[in-house]
Amino acid sequence: MIKFTNVSLIYPNSQQTVIEDLTFIVAEGELVLVMGSTGIGKSSLLRLINGLVPHHTGGILAGDISVNGISTQSVKPGGLAHLIGIVGQNPLNGFVTDTVEEELAFGMETLNLPPDVMRKRVEEILDLLSLAQLRNRSLATLSGGEQQRVAIGSALVMHPKVLVLDEPTSALDPVAAEEVLSILHRLVHDLGLTVIVSEHKLERVIQFADRIIHIQGGGQTQIGTPETIFASSALAPPIIHLARAMNVSEIPLSVRQMRRLTEPIRKHLSEITPDVVHTVDKAKIVVKVDRMSISYGAKEAIADTSLTICAGEIVAVMGRNGAGKSSLLRAIVGATSPSKGAVSIVGKDPFSLHGKERTELVGFIPQEPSDLLYGQSVREECSQADADNHVASGETFALIQTLVPGISQNTHPRDLSEGQRLSLALSVVLSAQPQLLVLDEPTRGLDYTAKVSLISILKEIAHAHDRAVIIATHDVELVAELASRVIFIAEGEIVADGTTMDVLLSSPAFAPQVAKVMSPSPWLTVKDVLTAMRNNP
Amino acid sequence: MNKSLHPLVWWIWAGSLATAVAMTSSIPLAFGVVGAAGFIVRRKAEKAPWAKSFAWSIKVGTWVIVIRVLTGVLIGVPIPGRTLFTLPIIPLPDWMAGIRIGGPVTFERLSSTAHDGILIAAIIGLLGAAASLSSPHRLLRSMPVMVYEFGVTIVIATSILPQFVTSVSRIKEAQRLRGHESRGLASWRRIALPLFEDSLSRSLDLAAAMDSRGYGYSRKRSKYRNDHWTTRDYALCAFALLVFLRPEYLLIIVALSPLVLAP
């Protein structure tokens, strides 16, 4: 179906080839996963398939790509619209119309299909993706999972042979992600659709993939079945790391398979209970939320919530898309003033803080870290932070070098990779040494390596410097590794608040992979299990 | 479900009201009509990004009045009448005879400039109301195909503009939380850079999405749902045009007519 012959790609003004001499064939009805670190060229590879690269972005392409026998060099992306459906990283950015139904029809209108065909197909897709109740809704009011489903639907409605998705679940909570992935699975099996998907959260997708294209950087690519790729790849989900550590005979791709393989080991470990790693001294209260409500118009985002967070705690705030996580965070950092009740950070009202007093009390990393940055280079950004926070010149840059070694002072912040940009924003905020650090979904688009360094930084801030950290995220694996306490929000109310272990294990959807494998024993991370195995041979 | 009005109807309604306001040139009526239009927007506008257009147009209108009055008072031909106060006259070169900056400000001059300003603001406000009440995308769709052909730019502009507004407040907030207060030129630079980057990448995303969905590839374009003119559409249009018969009596009634005629 898709044929790459000796494909190389280089962007203008760049010395490095993104892809070098790549040859592969994807057969009809295959689900292929594209994986690799951030900024390594996954999106480029996906966009090569329908010719958006290089037709839309520029760049030099060598070799040939053909889809269903049509070479992408001879036609523009529009000419492949009936053949390839493509769903971008952020579906909201790609919506052209206002309502669900119109969005579904848009592509067919451009292809000049007769109205009766369009009517029929729209109904089909509404049913297939269970969007029927949403048909007249405005696209801007949909939740993340619903938007993703509409984007998939508006691609499918053209009856394409190939569906290309760029990180379809990165912004979704585990439940919505599950929903989207099971739809993809069904499409491949029922309709024989060929699906190419890129994803960072490998634990969510590997069990569905027939083959994996692993882009390793520097033009290196590896293609094979999940079993062969994960026999050696350093980039792997927790379940693979666990299997390697346990010396399991096969490479497990699903929790079920792993459980079958590890029965004796699990039995051996079942008598041991993990010891609590870090205890928090409850004496120093950093955040105090007292019977707070936040409402936007008639809608109540947070209802009558009380909460205390102490120094040394790392608190993860979890919950569905739109449950009120961001509202809670914004009130805590003082971006909004609560409609009722009060928030205080070390006794002060965060809404009234200004300038230096603010940065020393609370640091905030928004969902788009680049909102904070405006310098023309890393150097300019760092010296601005030095000046703002009255610290010695060069201190911020020293900080960022510990986070991401080898970063160049002259790089423009926009040219940094996602992980590097987050680190830059983090160093700018941390140079003021705030008592409280708040992060709103920092792991969108971060790969495992970047996540590991983020985890170690945040742990050091909380434990060595005795600060409080609050992090809102959908990433259960990150929470399992990082947080000491989890707050679960639903419909603007705190429905669970307890240690990471208690909260994560009590909900099957939000349990990390290791916990699912080791259930009913209460283990969360690969490291914990390994330590236990080493201590109890 | 009730079918909403044809988007063009709202523009015809607002257009006739605006023309009628200009014809009557009466200040109380101008205020009355804008008030009535505001009431209709409150009642009828859907919850959508473009629904804020009315509020924005009122802000723009207020600025128009302020600027019009200021320039009218400072520059221009003196109108004789009751002097309110006198500004110092700034001497101008001889070749600019007839134009004067400063001088005595009469009540008549003040009121005539304010009068013009209010009329212009009312017209802007009415057009803003129409923009609030009909989706720009749907309006574009009911245009002939030839117009639609250069639609990419318009689609992007109409989708990005509301985003622009939310991006500004998001970035401003992030900057405030970094401890930078937003005042002066320097703060504008801090906001502008992330903002342009944000808008540019959004526009590129949208253009790529439209491109890969075949936009502009086929010369002809079918319509999923023809925006048929219903009786109600015709009725409201006819009623809106009726205003020209006796604008001074009918203005407010026509302005409020969507309450009865629109679903």
CSV table of N, CA and C in Angstrom, one decimal, chain A residues 47 50 52 56 75 77-79 81 86 93-98 101-103 105-110 112-113 115 118-119 122 136 154 158 330 333-335 351 354-355 358-359 364 366 368 370-374 376 380-381 384-385 388 414 428, chain B residues 1 47-50 135-138 141 148 155 159 163 167 170-171 173-181 189-191 193-195 197-198 201-202 204-226:
chain,number,residue,atom,x,y,z
A,47,ARG,N,4.3,13.0,7.5
A,47,ARG,CA,3.8,13.9,6.5
A,47,ARG,C,4.4,13.7,5.1
A,50,ASN,N,1.7,11.7,2.6
A,50,ASN,CA,0.8,12.3,1.7
A,50,ASN,C,1.4,13.6,1.0
A,52,LEU,N,2.8,16.3,2.3
A,52,LEU,CA,2.8,17.6,2.9
A,52,LEU,C,4.3,18.0,3.1
A,56,HIS,N,4.6,21.2,1.3
A,56,HIS,CA,4.1,22.3,2.2
A,56,HIS,C,5.2,22.9,3.0
A,75,VAL,N,1.9,14.3,-7.6
A,75,VAL,CA,0.6,15.0,-7.2
A,75,VAL,C,0.8,15.8,-5.9
A,77,PRO,N,-0.6,17.2,-2.2
A,77,PRO,CA,-1.3,16.5,-1.1
A,77,PRO,C,-2.8,16.5,-1.4
A,78,GLY,N,-3.4,17.5,-1.9
A,78,GLY,CA,-4.8,17.5,-2.2
A,78,GLY,C,-5.3,16.4,-3.2
A,79,GLY,N,-4.4,16.0,-4.0
A,79,GLY,CA,-4.7,15.0,-5.0
A,79,GLY,C,-4.7,13.6,-4.4
A,81,ALA,N,-6.1,13.2,-1.3
A,81,ALA,CA,-7.1,13.4,-0.2
A,81,ALA,C,-8.1,12.2,-0.1
A,86,ILE,N,-5.3,12.2,7.1
A,86,ILE,CA,-4.2,12.5,8.0
A,86,ILE,C,-4.8,13.3,9.2
A,93,ASN,N,-6.5,22.6,15.8
A,93,ASN,CA,-5.8,23.5,14.9
A,93,ASN,C,-6.2,23.1,13.4
A,94,GLY,N,-6.7,21.9,13.2
A,94,GLY,CA,-6.9,21.5,11.8
A,94,GLY,C,-8.4,21.6,11.4
A,95,PHE,N,-9.2,22.1,12.4
A,95,PHE,CA,-10.7,22.1,12.0
A,95,PHE,C,-10.9,23.4,11.2
A,96,VAL,N,-11.8,23.2,10.1
A,96,VAL,CA,-12.0,24.2,9.2
A,96,VAL,C,-13.4,24.9,9.4
A,97,THR,N,-14.3,24.1,9.9
A,97,THR,CA,-15.7,24.6,10.0
A,97,THR,C,-16.1,24.8,11.5
A,98,ASP,N,-17.4,24.9,11.8
A,98,ASP,CA,-17.8,25.2,13.1
A,98,ASP,C,-18.4,24.0,13.9
A,101,GLU,N,-20.9,18.1,12.3
A,101,GLU,CA,-21.5,17.6,11.0
A,101,GLU,C,-20.8,18.3,9.8
A,102,GLU,N,-20.7,19.6,9.9
A,102,GLU,CA,-20.1,20.4,8.8
A,102,GLU,C,-18.6,20.0,8.6
A,103,GLU,N,-17.9,19.7,9.7
A,103,GLU,CA,-16.5,19.3,9.7
A,103,GLU,C,-16.4,18.0,9.0
A,105,ALA,N,-18.3,16.8,6.7
A,105,ALA,CA,-18.7,17.0,5.3
A,105,ALA,C,-17.6,17.7,4.5
A,106,PHE,N,-16.8,18.5,5.2
A,106,PHE,CA,-15.9,19.4,4.5
A,106,PHE,C,-15.1,18.8,3.4
A,107,GLY,N,-14.4,17.7,3.8
A,107,GLY,CA,-13.5,17.0,2.8
A,107,GLY,C,-14.3,16.5,1.6
A,108,MET,N,-15.5,16.0,1.9
A,108,MET,CA,-16.3,15.5,0.7
A,108,MET,C,-16.8,16.6,-0.2
A,109,GLU,N,-17.1,17.8,0.4
A,109,GLU,CA,-17.4,18.9,-0.4
A,109,GLU,C,-16.3,19.3,-1.3
A,110,THR,N,-15.1,19.3,-0.8
A,110,THR,CA,-14.0,19.8,-1.6
A,110,THR,C,-13.8,18.8,-2.8
A,112,ASN,N,-16.2,17.4,-4.3
A,112,ASN,CA,-17.3,17.5,-5.1
A,112,ASN,C,-18.2,16.2,-5.2
A,113,LEU,N,-18.4,15.6,-4.0
A,113,LEU,CA,-19.2,14.4,-4.0
A,113,LEU,C,-20.7,14.9,-4.0
A,115,PRO,N,-24.5,15.4,-2.9
A,115,PRO,CA,-25.1,15.5,-1.5
A,115,PRO,C,-25.6,14.2,-0.9
A,118,MET,N,-22.9,12.2,0.4
A,118,MET,CA,-22.3,12.8,1.7
A,118,MET,C,-23.2,12.5,2.9
A,119,ARG,N,-24.5,12.7,2.7
A,119,ARG,CA,-25.5,12.4,3.8
A,119,ARG,C,-25.3,11.0,4.3
A,122,VAL,N,-21.9,10.6,6.1
A,122,VAL,CA,-21.8,11.3,7.4
A,122,VAL,C,-22.5,10.5,8.5
A,136,ASN,N,-24.5,18.4,16.2
A,136,ASN,CA,-24.7,19.8,16.0
A,136,ASN,C,-23.9,20.7,16.9
A,154,SER,N,-13.5,12.8,10.3
A,154,SER,CA,-13.5,13.6,9.1
A,154,SER,C,-12.4,13.1,8.1
A,158,MET,N,-13.9,10.2,4.0
A,158,MET,CA,-13.5,10.2,2.6
A,158,MET,C,-13.2,8.8,2.1
A,330,ARG,N,-4.7,27.1,38.3
A,330,ARG,CA,-4.6,28.5,38.0
A,330,ARG,C,-5.0,29.3,39.3
A,333,VAL,N,-1.9,29.2,41.7
A,333,VAL,CA,-0.8,30.1,41.3
A,333,VAL,C,-1.2,31.6,41.3
A,334,GLY,N,-2.5,31.8,41.4
A,334,GLY,CA,-3.0,33.2,41.5
A,334,GLY,C,-3.2,33.8,40.1
A,335,ALA,N,-3.5,33.0,39.1
A,335,ALA,CA,-3.9,33.5,37.8
A,335,ALA,C,-5.3,34.0,37.9
A,351,PHE,N,-3.1,35.8,44.4
A,351,PHE,CA,-3.6,36.6,43.4
A,351,PHE,C,-3.0,38.1,43.5
A,354,HIS,N,3.2,40.2,43.3
A,354,HIS,CA,3.8,40.9,42.1
A,354,HIS,C,5.3,40.7,42.1
A,355,GLY,N,5.8,40.8,40.9
A,355,GLY,CA,7.3,40.8,40.7
A,355,GLY,C,8.1,39.8,41.4
A,358,ARG,N,6.5,37.5,44.0
A,358,ARG,CA,5.7,36.4,43.3
A,358,ARG,C,6.7,35.3,42.9
A,359,THR,N,7.8,35.6,42.2
A,359,THR,CA,8.6,34.6,41.7
A,359,THR,C,9.3,33.8,42.8
A,364,PHE,N,5.5,28.9,37.9
A,364,PHE,CA,4.4,28.2,37.2
A,364,PHE,C,4.9,27.9,35.8
A,366,PRO,N,3.4,26.9,32.3
A,366,PRO,CA,2.1,26.6,31.7
A,366,PRO,C,2.1,25.5,30.7
A,368,GLU,N,1.9,25.5,27.5
A,368,GLU,CA,2.8,25.9,26.5
A,368,GLU,C,4.0,26.6,27.1
A,370,SER,N,6.5,27.8,26.0
A,370,SER,CA,7.0,28.9,25.2
A,370,SER,C,6.3,30.2,25.5
A,371,ASP,N,5.1,30.2,26.2
A,371,ASP,CA,4.4,31.4,26.5
A,371,ASP,C,5.3,32.3,27.4
A,372,LEU,N,6.2,31.6,28.2
A,372,LEU,CA,7.0,32.3,29.2
A,372,LEU,C,8.2,33.0,28.5
A,373,LEU,N,8.6,32.5,27.3
A,373,LEU,CA,9.9,32.8,26.7
A,373,LEU,C,9.7,33.9,25.6
A,374,TYR,N,10.6,34.8,25.5
A,374,TYR,CA,10.5,35.8,24.5
A,374,TYR,C,11.8,36.2,24.0
A,376,GLN,N,15.6,36.3,22.3
A,376,GLN,CA,16.1,35.9,21.0
A,376,GLN,C,17.1,34.7,21.1
A,380,GLU,N,20.1,35.3,26.1
A,380,GLU,CA,19.3,36.5,26.5
A,380,GLU,C,18.2,36.1,27.5
A,381,GLU,N,17.6,34.9,27.3
A,381,GLU,CA,16.6,34.5,28.2
A,381,GLU,C,17.2,34.3,29.6
A,384,GLN,N,18.2,37.6,31.4
A,384,GLN,CA,16.9,38.3,31.8
A,384,GLN,C,16.5,37.7,33.1
A,385,ALA,N,16.5,36.3,33.2
A,385,ALA,CA,16.1,35.7,34.5
A,385,ALA,C,17.1,36.1,35.6
A,388,ASP,N,16.1,39.6,36.6
A,388,ASP,CA,14.8,39.6,37.3
A,388,ASP,C,14.9,39.1,38.8
A,414,ARG,N,12.9,28.9,20.0
A,414,ARG,CA,12.0,28.2,19.1
A,414,ARG,C,12.7,27.0,18.5
A,428,VAL,N,14.4,29.1,34.1
A,428,VAL,CA,14.1,30.5,34.3
A,428,VAL,C,13.2,30.6,35.6
B,1,MET,N,-35.8,20.1,15.4
B,1,MET,CA,-34.9,21.2,15.7
B,1,MET,C,-35.2,22.4,14.8
B,47,LYS,N,-23.2,30.2,21.5
B,47,LYS,CA,-21.9,30.2,22.3
B,47,LYS,C,-20.8,29.9,21.3
B,48,ALA,N,-20.2,30.9,20.7
B,48,ALA,CA,-19.1,30.6,19.8
B,48,ALA,C,-18.1,31.7,19.8
B,49,PRO,N,-16.9,31.5,19.4
B,49,PRO,CA,-15.8,32.5,19.5
B,49,PRO,C,-16.2,33.9,18.9
B,50,TRP,N,-17.0,33.8,17.7
B,50,TRP,CA,-17.3,35.0,17.0
B,50,TRP,C,-18.4,35.8,17.7
B,135,SER,N,-22.2,32.8,11.8
B,135,SER,CA,-20.9,32.3,11.8
B,135,SER,C,-20.2,32.7,10.5
B,136,PRO,N,-19.0,33.3,10.6
B,136,PRO,CA,-18.3,33.7,9.4
B,136,PRO,C,-18.1,32.6,8.4
B,137,HIS,N,-17.9,31.4,8.9
B,137,HIS,CA,-17.7,30.2,8.0
B,137,HIS,C,-19.0,29.9,7.2
B,138,ARG,N,-20.1,30.0,7.9
B,138,ARG,CA,-21.4,29.7,7.2
B,138,ARG,C,-21.7,30.7,6.2
B,141,ARG,N,-19.7,30.1,3.2
B,141,ARG,CA,-20.2,28.9,2.5
B,141,ARG,C,-21.3,29.3,1.6
B,148,TYR,N,-15.5,31.7,-3.0
B,148,TYR,CA,-14.9,30.7,-2.0
B,148,TYR,C,-13.5,30.3,-2.4
B,155,VAL,N,-10.7,31.8,5.6
B,155,VAL,CA,-11.0,30.8,6.6
B,155,VAL,C,-9.9,30.9,7.7
B,159,SER,N,-10.7,32.0,11.5
B,159,SER,CA,-10.4,31.0,12.6
B,159,SER,C,-9.4,31.5,13.6
B,163,GLN,N,-8.9,33.0,18.1
B,163,GLN,CA,-7.8,32.3,18.8
B,163,GLN,C,-6.7,33.4,19.3
B,167,SER,N,-5.2,33.7,22.9
B,167,SER,CA,-3.7,33.6,23.0
B,167,SER,C,-3.2,34.8,23.8
B,170,ARG,N,-3.8,34.4,27.4
B,170,ARG,CA,-3.0,33.3,27.9
B,170,ARG,C,-1.6,33.7,28.1
B,171,ILE,N,-1.0,34.3,27.1
B,171,ILE,CA,0.4,34.7,27.2
B,171,ILE,C,0.6,35.8,28.3
B,173,GLU,N,-1.1,36.3,30.9
B,173,GLU,CA,-1.2,35.6,32.2
B,173,GLU,C,0.1,34.9,32.6
B,174,ALA,N,0.6,34.2,31.6
B,174,ALA,CA,1.9,33.4,31.8
B,174,ALA,C,3.0,34.4,32.2
B,175,GLN,N,3.1,35.5,31.5
B,175,GLN,CA,4.1,36.5,31.8
B,175,GLN,C,3.9,37.1,33.1
B,176,ARG,N,2.7,37.4,33.5
B,176,ARG,CA,2.4,38.0,34.8
B,176,ARG,C,2.9,37.0,35.9
B,177,LEU,N,2.7,35.7,35.7
B,177,LEU,CA,3.1,34.7,36.6
B,177,LEU,C,4.6,34.5,36.7
B,178,ARG,N,5.2,35.0,35.6
B,178,ARG,CA,6.7,35.0,35.7
B,178,ARG,C,7.2,36.2,36.4
B,179,GLY,N,6.3,37.1,36.8
B,179,GLY,CA,6.7,38.2,37.6
B,179,GLY,C,6.9,39.5,36.8
B,180,HIS,N,6.5,39.4,35.5
B,180,HIS,CA,6.6,40.6,34.6
B,180,HIS,C,5.2,41.2,34.6
B,181,GLU,N,5.1,42.5,35.0
B,181,GLU,CA,3.8,43.1,34.9
B,181,GLU,C,3.7,43.7,33.5
B,189,ARG,N,6.4,43.8,23.6
B,189,ARG,CA,7.3,43.0,22.8
B,189,ARG,C,7.3,41.6,23.4
B,190,ARG,N,7.2,41.5,24.7
B,190,ARG,CA,7.2,40.2,25.4
B,190,ARG,C,6.0,39.3,25.0
B,191,ILE,N,4.9,40.0,24.7
B,191,ILE,CA,3.7,39.3,24.3
B,191,ILE,C,3.7,39.0,22.8
B,193,LEU,N,6.1,38.5,20.6
B,193,LEU,CA,6.9,37.4,20.0
B,193,LEU,C,6.2,36.0,20.2
B,194,PRO,N,5.9,35.6,21.4
B,194,PRO,CA,5.2,34.3,21.5
B,194,PRO,C,3.9,34.3,20.7
B,195,LEU,N,3.2,35.4,20.7
B,195,LEU,CA,1.9,35.5,20.0
B,195,LEU,C,2.0,35.2,18.5
B,197,GLU,N,4.5,33.7,17.0
B,197,GLU,CA,4.9,32.4,16.8
B,197,GLU,C,3.7,31.4,16.8
B,198,ASP,N,2.9,31.6,17.9
B,198,ASP,CA,1.7,30.8,18.1
B,198,ASP,C,0.7,30.9,16.9
B,201,SER,N,2.2,29.3,13.7
B,201,SER,CA,2.2,27.8,13.6
B,201,SER,C,0.7,27.3,13.5
B,202,ARG,N,-0.2,28.0,14.1
B,202,ARG,CA,-1.6,27.6,14.0
B,202,ARG,C,-2.1,27.7,12.5
B,204,LEU,N,-0.3,27.7,9.8
B,204,LEU,CA,0.4,26.7,9.0
B,204,LEU,C,-0.3,25.3,9.2
B,205,ASP,N,-0.6,25.0,10.4
B,205,ASP,CA,-1.3,23.7,10.7
B,205,ASP,C,-2.7,23.7,9.9
B,206,LEU,N,-3.4,24.8,10.0
B,206,LEU,CA,-4.7,24.8,9.3
B,206,LEU,C,-4.6,24.7,7.8
B,207,ALA,N,-3.6,25.5,7.3
B,207,ALA,CA,-3.4,25.4,5.8
B,207,ALA,C,-3.0,24.0,5.4
B,208,ALA,N,-2.2,23.3,6.2
B,208,ALA,CA,-1.8,22.0,5.9
B,208,ALA,C,-3.0,21.0,5.9
B,209,ALA,N,-3.8,21.2,7.0
B,209,ALA,CA,-5.0,20.4,7.1
B,209,ALA,C,-5.9,20.6,5.9
B,210,MET,N,-6.1,21.8,5.5
B,210,MET,CA,-7.0,22.1,4.4
B,210,MET,C,-6.5,21.5,3.1
B,211,ASP,N,-5.2,21.6,3.0
B,211,ASP,CA,-4.5,21.1,1.8
B,211,ASP,C,-4.7,19.6,1.7
B,212,SER,N,-4.4,18.9,2.8
B,212,SER,CA,-4.4,17.5,2.8
B,212,SER,C,-5.8,16.9,2.7
B,213,ARG,N,-6.8,17.8,2.9
B,213,ARG,CA,-8.2,17.3,2.7
B,213,ARG,C,-8.8,17.7,1.4
B,214,GLY,N,-7.9,18.1,0.5
B,214,GLY,CA,-8.2,18.3,-0.9
B,214,GLY,C,-8.8,19.6,-1.2
B,215,TYR,N,-8.6,20.6,-0.3
B,215,TYR,CA,-9.2,21.9,-0.6
B,215,TYR,C,-8.6,22.5,-1.8
B,216,GLY,N,-9.4,23.0,-2.7
B,216,GLY,CA,-8.9,23.7,-3.9
B,216,GLY,C,-8.4,22.8,-5.0
B,217,TYR,N,-8.4,21.5,-4.7
B,217,TYR,CA,-7.9,20.5,-5.7
B,217,TYR,C,-8.9,20.3,-6.9
B,218,SER,N,-10.2,20.2,-6.5
B,218,SER,CA,-11.2,20.0,-7.5
B,218,SER,C,-11.8,21.4,-7.8
B,219,ARG,N,-12.0,21.7,-9.0
B,219,ARG,CA,-12.6,23.0,-9.4
B,219,ARG,C,-14.0,23.2,-8.8
B,220,LYS,N,-14.7,22.2,-8.9
B,220,LYS,CA,-16.1,22.3,-8.4
B,220,LYS,C,-16.2,21.8,-7.0
B,221,ARG,N,-17.2,22.3,-6.3
B,221,ARG,CA,-17.4,22.0,-4.9
B,221,ARG,C,-18.8,21.8,-4.7
B,222,SER,N,-19.2,20.7,-4.1
B,222,SER,CA,-20.6,20.4,-3.8
B,222,SER,C,-20.9,21.0,-2.4
B,223,LYS,N,-22.2,21.1,-2.2
B,223,LYS,CA,-22.6,21.6,-0.9
B,223,LYS,C,-23.4,20.5,-0.1
B,224,TYR,N,-22.9,20.3,1.1
B,224,TYR,CA,-23.5,19.2,2.0
B,224,TYR,C,-24.9,19.7,2.3
B,225,ARG,N,-25.0,20.9,2.7
B,225,ARG,CA,-26.4,21.4,3.1
B,225,ARG,C,-26.6,22.7,2.5
B,226,ASN,N,-27.5,22.8,1.5
B,226,ASN,CA,-27.8,24.1,0.9
B,226,ASN,C,-28.5,24.9,1.9
